[in-house]
Short mmCIF file of C-alpha atoms in Angstrom, two decimals:
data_model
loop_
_atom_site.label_atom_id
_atom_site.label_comp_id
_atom_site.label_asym_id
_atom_site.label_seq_id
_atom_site.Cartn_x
_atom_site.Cartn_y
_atom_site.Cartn_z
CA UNK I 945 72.38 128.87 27.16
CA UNK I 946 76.05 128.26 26.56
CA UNK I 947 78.11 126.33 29.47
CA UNK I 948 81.40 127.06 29.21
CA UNK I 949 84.53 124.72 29.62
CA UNK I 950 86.15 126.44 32.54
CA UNK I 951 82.58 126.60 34.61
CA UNK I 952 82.63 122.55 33.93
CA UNK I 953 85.92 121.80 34.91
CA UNK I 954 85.12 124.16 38.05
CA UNK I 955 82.04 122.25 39.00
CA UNK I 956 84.18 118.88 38.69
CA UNK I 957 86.45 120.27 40.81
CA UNK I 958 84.09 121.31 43.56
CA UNK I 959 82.39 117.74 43.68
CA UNK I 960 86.26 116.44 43.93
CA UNK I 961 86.86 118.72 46.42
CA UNK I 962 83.25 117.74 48.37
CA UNK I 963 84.02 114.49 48.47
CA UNK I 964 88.06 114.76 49.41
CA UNK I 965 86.35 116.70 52.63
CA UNK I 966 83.55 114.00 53.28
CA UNK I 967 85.91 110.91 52.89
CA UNK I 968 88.40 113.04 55.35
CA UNK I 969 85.84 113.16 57.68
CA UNK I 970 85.13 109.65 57.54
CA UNK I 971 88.61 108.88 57.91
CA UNK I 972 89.37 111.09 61.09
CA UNK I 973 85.75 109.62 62.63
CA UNK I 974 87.68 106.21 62.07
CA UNK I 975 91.36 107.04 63.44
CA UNK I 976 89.93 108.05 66.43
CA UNK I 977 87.54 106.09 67.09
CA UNK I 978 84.82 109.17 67.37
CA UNK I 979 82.12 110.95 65.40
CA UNK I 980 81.90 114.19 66.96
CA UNK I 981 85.40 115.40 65.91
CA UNK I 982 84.09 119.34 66.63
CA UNK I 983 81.09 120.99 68.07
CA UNK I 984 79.81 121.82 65.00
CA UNK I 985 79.47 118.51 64.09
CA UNK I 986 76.57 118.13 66.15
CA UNK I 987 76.04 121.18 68.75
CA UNK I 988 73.42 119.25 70.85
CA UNK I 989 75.60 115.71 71.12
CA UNK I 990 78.75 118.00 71.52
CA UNK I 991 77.26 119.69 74.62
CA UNK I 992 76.09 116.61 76.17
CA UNK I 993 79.49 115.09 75.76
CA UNK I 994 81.06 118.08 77.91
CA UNK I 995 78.34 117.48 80.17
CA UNK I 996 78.78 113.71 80.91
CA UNK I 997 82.76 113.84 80.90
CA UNK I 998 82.30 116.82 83.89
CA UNK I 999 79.93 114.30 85.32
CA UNK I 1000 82.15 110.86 85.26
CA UNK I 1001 85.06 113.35 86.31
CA UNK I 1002 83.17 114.48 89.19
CA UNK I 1003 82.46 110.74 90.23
CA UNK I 1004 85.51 109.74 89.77
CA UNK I 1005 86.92 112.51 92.33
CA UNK I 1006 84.39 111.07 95.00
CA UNK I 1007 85.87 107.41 94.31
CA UNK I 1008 89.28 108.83 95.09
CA UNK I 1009 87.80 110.40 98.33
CA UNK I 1010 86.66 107.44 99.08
CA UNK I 1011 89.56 105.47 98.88
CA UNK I 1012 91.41 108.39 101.17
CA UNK I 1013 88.66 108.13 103.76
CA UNK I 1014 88.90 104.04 103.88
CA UNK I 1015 92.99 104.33 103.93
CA UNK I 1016 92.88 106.81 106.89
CA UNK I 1017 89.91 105.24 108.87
CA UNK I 1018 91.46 101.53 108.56
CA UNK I 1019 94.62 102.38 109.78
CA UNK I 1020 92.81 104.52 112.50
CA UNK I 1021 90.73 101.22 113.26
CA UNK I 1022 93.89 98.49 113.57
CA UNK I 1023 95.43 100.82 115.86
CA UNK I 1024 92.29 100.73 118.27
CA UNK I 1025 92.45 97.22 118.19
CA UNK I 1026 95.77 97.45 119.09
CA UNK I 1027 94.78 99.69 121.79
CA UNK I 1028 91.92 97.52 122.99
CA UNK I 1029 94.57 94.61 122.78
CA UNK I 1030 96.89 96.74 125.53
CA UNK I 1031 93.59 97.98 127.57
CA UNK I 1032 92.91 94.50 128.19
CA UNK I 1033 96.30 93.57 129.71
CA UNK I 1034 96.37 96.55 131.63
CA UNK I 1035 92.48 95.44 132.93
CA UNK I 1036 93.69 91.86 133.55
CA UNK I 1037 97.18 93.35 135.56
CA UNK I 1038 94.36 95.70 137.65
CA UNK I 1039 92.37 92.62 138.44
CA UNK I 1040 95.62 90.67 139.75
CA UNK I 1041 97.25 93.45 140.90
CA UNK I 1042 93.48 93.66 143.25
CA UNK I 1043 94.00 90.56 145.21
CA UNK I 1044 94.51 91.05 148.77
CA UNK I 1045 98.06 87.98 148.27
CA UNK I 1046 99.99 90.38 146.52
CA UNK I 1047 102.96 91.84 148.21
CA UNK I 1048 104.62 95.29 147.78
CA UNK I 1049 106.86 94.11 145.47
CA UNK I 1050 104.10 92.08 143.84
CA UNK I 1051 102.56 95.15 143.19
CA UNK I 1052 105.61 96.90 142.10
CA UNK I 1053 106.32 94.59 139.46
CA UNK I 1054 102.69 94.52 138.25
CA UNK I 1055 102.68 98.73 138.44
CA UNK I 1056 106.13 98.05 135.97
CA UNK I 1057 104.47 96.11 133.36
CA UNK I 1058 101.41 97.87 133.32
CA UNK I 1059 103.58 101.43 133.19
CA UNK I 1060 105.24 99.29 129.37
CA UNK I 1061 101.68 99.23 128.23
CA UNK I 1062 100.70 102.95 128.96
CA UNK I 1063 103.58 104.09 127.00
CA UNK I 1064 102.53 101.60 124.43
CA UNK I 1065 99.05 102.93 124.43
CA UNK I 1066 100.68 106.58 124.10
CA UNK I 1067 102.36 105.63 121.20
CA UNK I 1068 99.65 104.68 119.72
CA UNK I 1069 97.25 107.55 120.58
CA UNK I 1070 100.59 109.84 118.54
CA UNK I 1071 100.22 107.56 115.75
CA UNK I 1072 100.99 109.46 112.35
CA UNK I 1073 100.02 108.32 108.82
CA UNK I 1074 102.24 107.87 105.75
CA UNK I 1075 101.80 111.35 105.41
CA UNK I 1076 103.66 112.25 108.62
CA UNK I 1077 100.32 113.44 109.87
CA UNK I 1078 98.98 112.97 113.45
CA UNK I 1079 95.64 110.69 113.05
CA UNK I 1080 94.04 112.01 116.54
CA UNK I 1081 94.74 115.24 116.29
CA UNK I 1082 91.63 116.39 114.46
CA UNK I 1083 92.88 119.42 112.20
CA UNK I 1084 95.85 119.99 113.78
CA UNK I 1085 97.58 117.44 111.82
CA UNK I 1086 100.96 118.36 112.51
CA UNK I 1087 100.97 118.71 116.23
CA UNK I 1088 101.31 116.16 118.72
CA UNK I 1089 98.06 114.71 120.43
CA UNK I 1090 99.48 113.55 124.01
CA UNK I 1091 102.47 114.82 125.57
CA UNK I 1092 103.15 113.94 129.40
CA UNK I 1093 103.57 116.59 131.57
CA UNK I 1094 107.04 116.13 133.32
CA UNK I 1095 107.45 116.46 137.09
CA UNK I 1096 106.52 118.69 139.24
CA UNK I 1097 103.35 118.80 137.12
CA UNK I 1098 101.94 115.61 136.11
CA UNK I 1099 99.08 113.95 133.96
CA UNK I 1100 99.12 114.17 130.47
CA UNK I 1101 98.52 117.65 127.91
CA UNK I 1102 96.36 117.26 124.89
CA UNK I 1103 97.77 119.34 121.59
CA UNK I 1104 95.01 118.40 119.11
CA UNK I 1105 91.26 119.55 119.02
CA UNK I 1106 88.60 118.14 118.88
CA UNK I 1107 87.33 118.43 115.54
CA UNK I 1108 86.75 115.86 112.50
CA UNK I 1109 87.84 116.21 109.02
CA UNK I 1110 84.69 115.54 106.48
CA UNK I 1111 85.56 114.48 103.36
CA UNK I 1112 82.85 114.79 100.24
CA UNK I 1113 82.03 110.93 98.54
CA UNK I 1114 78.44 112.68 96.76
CA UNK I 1115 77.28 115.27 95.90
CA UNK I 1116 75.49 115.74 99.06
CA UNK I 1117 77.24 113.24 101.71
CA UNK I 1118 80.19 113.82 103.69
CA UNK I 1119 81.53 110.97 105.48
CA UNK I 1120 84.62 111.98 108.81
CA UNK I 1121 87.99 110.38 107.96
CA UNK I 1122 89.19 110.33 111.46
CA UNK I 1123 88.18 111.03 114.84
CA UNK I 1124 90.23 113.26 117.33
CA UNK I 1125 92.14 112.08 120.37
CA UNK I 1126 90.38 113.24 123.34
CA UNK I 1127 87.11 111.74 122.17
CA UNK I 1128 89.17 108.50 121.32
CA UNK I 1129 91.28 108.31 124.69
CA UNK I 1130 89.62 111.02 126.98
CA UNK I 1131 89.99 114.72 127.75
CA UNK I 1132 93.45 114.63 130.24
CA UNK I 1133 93.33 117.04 133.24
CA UNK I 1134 97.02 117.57 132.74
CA UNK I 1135 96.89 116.35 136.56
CA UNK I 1136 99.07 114.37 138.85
CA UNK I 1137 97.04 111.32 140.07
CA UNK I 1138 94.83 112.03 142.77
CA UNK I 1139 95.17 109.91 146.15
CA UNK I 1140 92.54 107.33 147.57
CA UNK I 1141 89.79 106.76 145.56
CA UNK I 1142 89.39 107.67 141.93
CA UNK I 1143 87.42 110.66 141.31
CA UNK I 1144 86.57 109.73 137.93
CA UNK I 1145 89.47 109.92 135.57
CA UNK I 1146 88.60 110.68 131.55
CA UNK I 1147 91.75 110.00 130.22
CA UNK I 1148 93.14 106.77 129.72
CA UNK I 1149 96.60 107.68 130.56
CA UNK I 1150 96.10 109.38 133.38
CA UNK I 1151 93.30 106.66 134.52
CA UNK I 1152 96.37 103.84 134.19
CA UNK I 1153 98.97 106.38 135.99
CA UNK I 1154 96.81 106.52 139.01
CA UNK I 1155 96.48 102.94 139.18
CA UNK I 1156 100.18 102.43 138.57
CA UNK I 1157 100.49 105.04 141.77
CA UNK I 1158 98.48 103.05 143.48
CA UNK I 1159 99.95 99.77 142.96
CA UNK I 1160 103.66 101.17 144.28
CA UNK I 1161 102.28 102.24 147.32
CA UNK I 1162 100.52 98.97 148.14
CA UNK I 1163 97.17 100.33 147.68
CA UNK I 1164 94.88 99.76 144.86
CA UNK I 1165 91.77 101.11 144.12
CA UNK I 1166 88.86 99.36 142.02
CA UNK I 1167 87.51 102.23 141.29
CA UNK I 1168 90.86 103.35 139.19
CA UNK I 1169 89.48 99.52 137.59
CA UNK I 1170 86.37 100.76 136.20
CA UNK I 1171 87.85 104.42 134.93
CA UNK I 1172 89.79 101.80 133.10
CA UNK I 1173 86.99 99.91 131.63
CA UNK I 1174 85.49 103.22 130.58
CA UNK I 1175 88.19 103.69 128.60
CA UNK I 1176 87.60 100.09 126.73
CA UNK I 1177 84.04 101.18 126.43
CA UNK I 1178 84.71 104.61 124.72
CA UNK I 1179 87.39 102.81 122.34
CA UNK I 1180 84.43 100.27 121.30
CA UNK I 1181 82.11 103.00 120.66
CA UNK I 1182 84.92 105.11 118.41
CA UNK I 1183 85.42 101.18 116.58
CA UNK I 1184 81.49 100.88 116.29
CA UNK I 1185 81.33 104.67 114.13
CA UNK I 1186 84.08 103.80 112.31
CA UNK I 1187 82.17 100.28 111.16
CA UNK I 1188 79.39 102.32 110.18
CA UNK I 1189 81.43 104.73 108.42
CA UNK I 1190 83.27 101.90 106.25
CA UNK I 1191 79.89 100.77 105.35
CA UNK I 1192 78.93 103.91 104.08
CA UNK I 1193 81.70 103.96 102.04
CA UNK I 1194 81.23 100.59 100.31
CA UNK I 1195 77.49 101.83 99.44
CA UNK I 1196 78.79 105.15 98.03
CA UNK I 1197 81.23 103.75 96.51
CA UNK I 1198 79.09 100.57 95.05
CA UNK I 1199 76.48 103.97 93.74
CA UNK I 1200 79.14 105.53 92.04
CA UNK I 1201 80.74 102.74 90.43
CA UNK I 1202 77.44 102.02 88.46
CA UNK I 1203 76.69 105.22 87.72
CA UNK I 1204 79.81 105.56 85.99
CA UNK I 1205 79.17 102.67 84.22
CA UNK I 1206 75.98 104.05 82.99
CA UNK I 1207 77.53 108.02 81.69
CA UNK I 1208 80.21 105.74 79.83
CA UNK I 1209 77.57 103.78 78.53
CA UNK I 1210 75.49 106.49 77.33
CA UNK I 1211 78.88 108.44 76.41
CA UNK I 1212 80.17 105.78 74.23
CA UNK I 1213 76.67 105.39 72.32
CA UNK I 1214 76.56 109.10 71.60
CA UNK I 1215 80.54 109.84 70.63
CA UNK I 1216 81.77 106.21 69.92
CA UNK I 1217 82.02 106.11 66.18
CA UNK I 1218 80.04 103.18 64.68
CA UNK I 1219 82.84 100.92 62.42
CA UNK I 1220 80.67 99.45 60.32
CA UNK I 1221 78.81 101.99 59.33
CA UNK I 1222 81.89 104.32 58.99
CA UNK I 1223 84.08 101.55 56.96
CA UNK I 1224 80.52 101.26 54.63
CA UNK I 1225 80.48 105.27 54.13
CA UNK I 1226 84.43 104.93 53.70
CA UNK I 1227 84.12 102.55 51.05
CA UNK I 1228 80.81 104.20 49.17
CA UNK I 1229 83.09 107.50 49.28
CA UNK I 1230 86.31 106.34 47.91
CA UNK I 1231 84.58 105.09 45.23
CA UNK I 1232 82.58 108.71 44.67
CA UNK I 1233 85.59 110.68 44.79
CA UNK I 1234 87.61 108.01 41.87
CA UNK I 1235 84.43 108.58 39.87
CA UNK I 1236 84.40 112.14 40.58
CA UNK I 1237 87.74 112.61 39.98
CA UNK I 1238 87.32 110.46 36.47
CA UNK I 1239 84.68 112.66 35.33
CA UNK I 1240 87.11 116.00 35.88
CA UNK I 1241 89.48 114.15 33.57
CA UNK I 1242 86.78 114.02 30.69
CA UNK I 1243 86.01 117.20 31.19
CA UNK I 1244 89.21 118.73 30.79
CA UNK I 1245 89.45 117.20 27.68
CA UNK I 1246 86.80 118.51 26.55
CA UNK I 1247 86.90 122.13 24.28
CA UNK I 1248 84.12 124.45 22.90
CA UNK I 1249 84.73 123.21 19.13
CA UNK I 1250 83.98 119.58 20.44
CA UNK I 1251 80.30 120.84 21.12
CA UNK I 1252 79.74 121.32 17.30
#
């Protein structure tokens, strides 16, 4: 059997072009830093790649959650201590405003400075985030929590509801990044303060406006004291969840940190390209392809009558 000259030169060529295709792929695997450069490559590794970059992604999103939740809940937190700060005075100015030496204007002046705090406390109970939203509103984020009802009427109005945003940080946790205003500060009647004895007042503002009432007409009532302290204890209890909840989301967030660490780690050791290995096959190649390509030059010189 005769080989002819143009079948050699066409075999040289296709173990040129072989290894022009190998040392490519050797050279991409190396430029970026990868050696899965296309499902084919390797279908299983490719689809287990998707699959752990939808994973991290995933994670990540919760860590971002996270962070929203811990934002929103901290700021929601220093304003109750600011509150608590305000309940306080307005508990010590009841207990003062109590003793039998005070006069009428005594009590006047004492109804004054506890009336600064109120508002104070209102202010903060229509606190908004950086967002411009209302933080004890529940969902209605864009309306106005308390609003006092002017005269004739009197007490206080509440615009918000009472529901609690829950915000995913797992796949199966959900953590609320807020809590609304009437289970912060009290359900208002929307009431003018009743006279003598308190009946029981919910609200915080409207508890403080009775004693205020009181105190200008030179006659307080303890028991407008303890709706007070209710108040305090209700604020304590809304501080106390939110602890809890910031704890969560340290754990969660501890979890997904090292399980992200672990899908990179098994990422890297399935796509990351091994340098060593890939500058040795770079090296063993270039030096095919020169020999390959030498060989195709010796065989084009060759001719039929140089067989005989």
């Amino acid at each position: 059997m005769r080989i002819s000259t143009s079948w050699a030169q066409q075999l040289g060529l296709n173990s040129i072009l072989n290894q022009q295709a190998r040392l490519s792929q050797t050279q991409m695997q190396l430029s970026s830093g990868k050696k899965i450069l296309a499902p084919s490559d390797d279908p299983s590794a490719a689809a287990r790649v998707v699959d752990l970059n939808q994973n991290i992604n995933q994670t990540e999103q919760y860590q971002r959650n996270i962070d929203t939740a811990r934002q929103r809940l901290s700021l929601q937190d220093g304003l109750l201590q600011n509150a608590m700060g305000i309940l306080q005075q307005v508990n010590e100015l009841g207990i003062q405003g109590l003793n039998a030496t005070n006069s009428p204007s005594d009590r006047n002046a004492i109804a004054t400075q506890m009336e600064g705090l109120k508002d104070q406390l209102v202010a903060i109970a229509n606190s908004r985030n950086a967002n411009g939203e209302y933080l004890f509103a529940g969902f209605k984020s864009d309306t106005q929590p308390f609003e006092k009802i002017p005269a004739p009427g009197g007490g206080y109005a509440y615009g918000g509801d009472a529901n609690q945003r829950q915000i995913q940080i797992g796949t199966d946790r959900l953590v609320a990044d807020g809590d609304s205003g009437d289970s912060v500060f009290g359900v208002p009647t929307g009431a003018p303060p009743p006279a003598g004895p308190s009946p029981g007042i919910d609200n915080a503002f409207e508890a403080i406006d009775k004693f205020i009432a009181d105190l200008k007409g030179n006659a307080p009532e303890s028991s407008s004291l303890d709706d007070i302290k209710k108040s305090m204890d209700r604020i304590v209890n809304v501080q106390s969840s939110i602890g809890v909840r910031l704890n969560v989301l340290d754990q969660q967030e501890n979890m997904h940190a090292d399980q992200v660490l672990n899908m990179k780690t098994v990422l890297s050791e399935i796509e990351d390209v091994d340098y060593a290995d890939a500058i040795s096959r770079f090296s063993f190649q270039s030096t095919a392809l020169q020999a390959a390509q030498q060989a195709f030059v010796q065989v084009q010189k060759l001719s039929l009558f140089n067989l005989f």
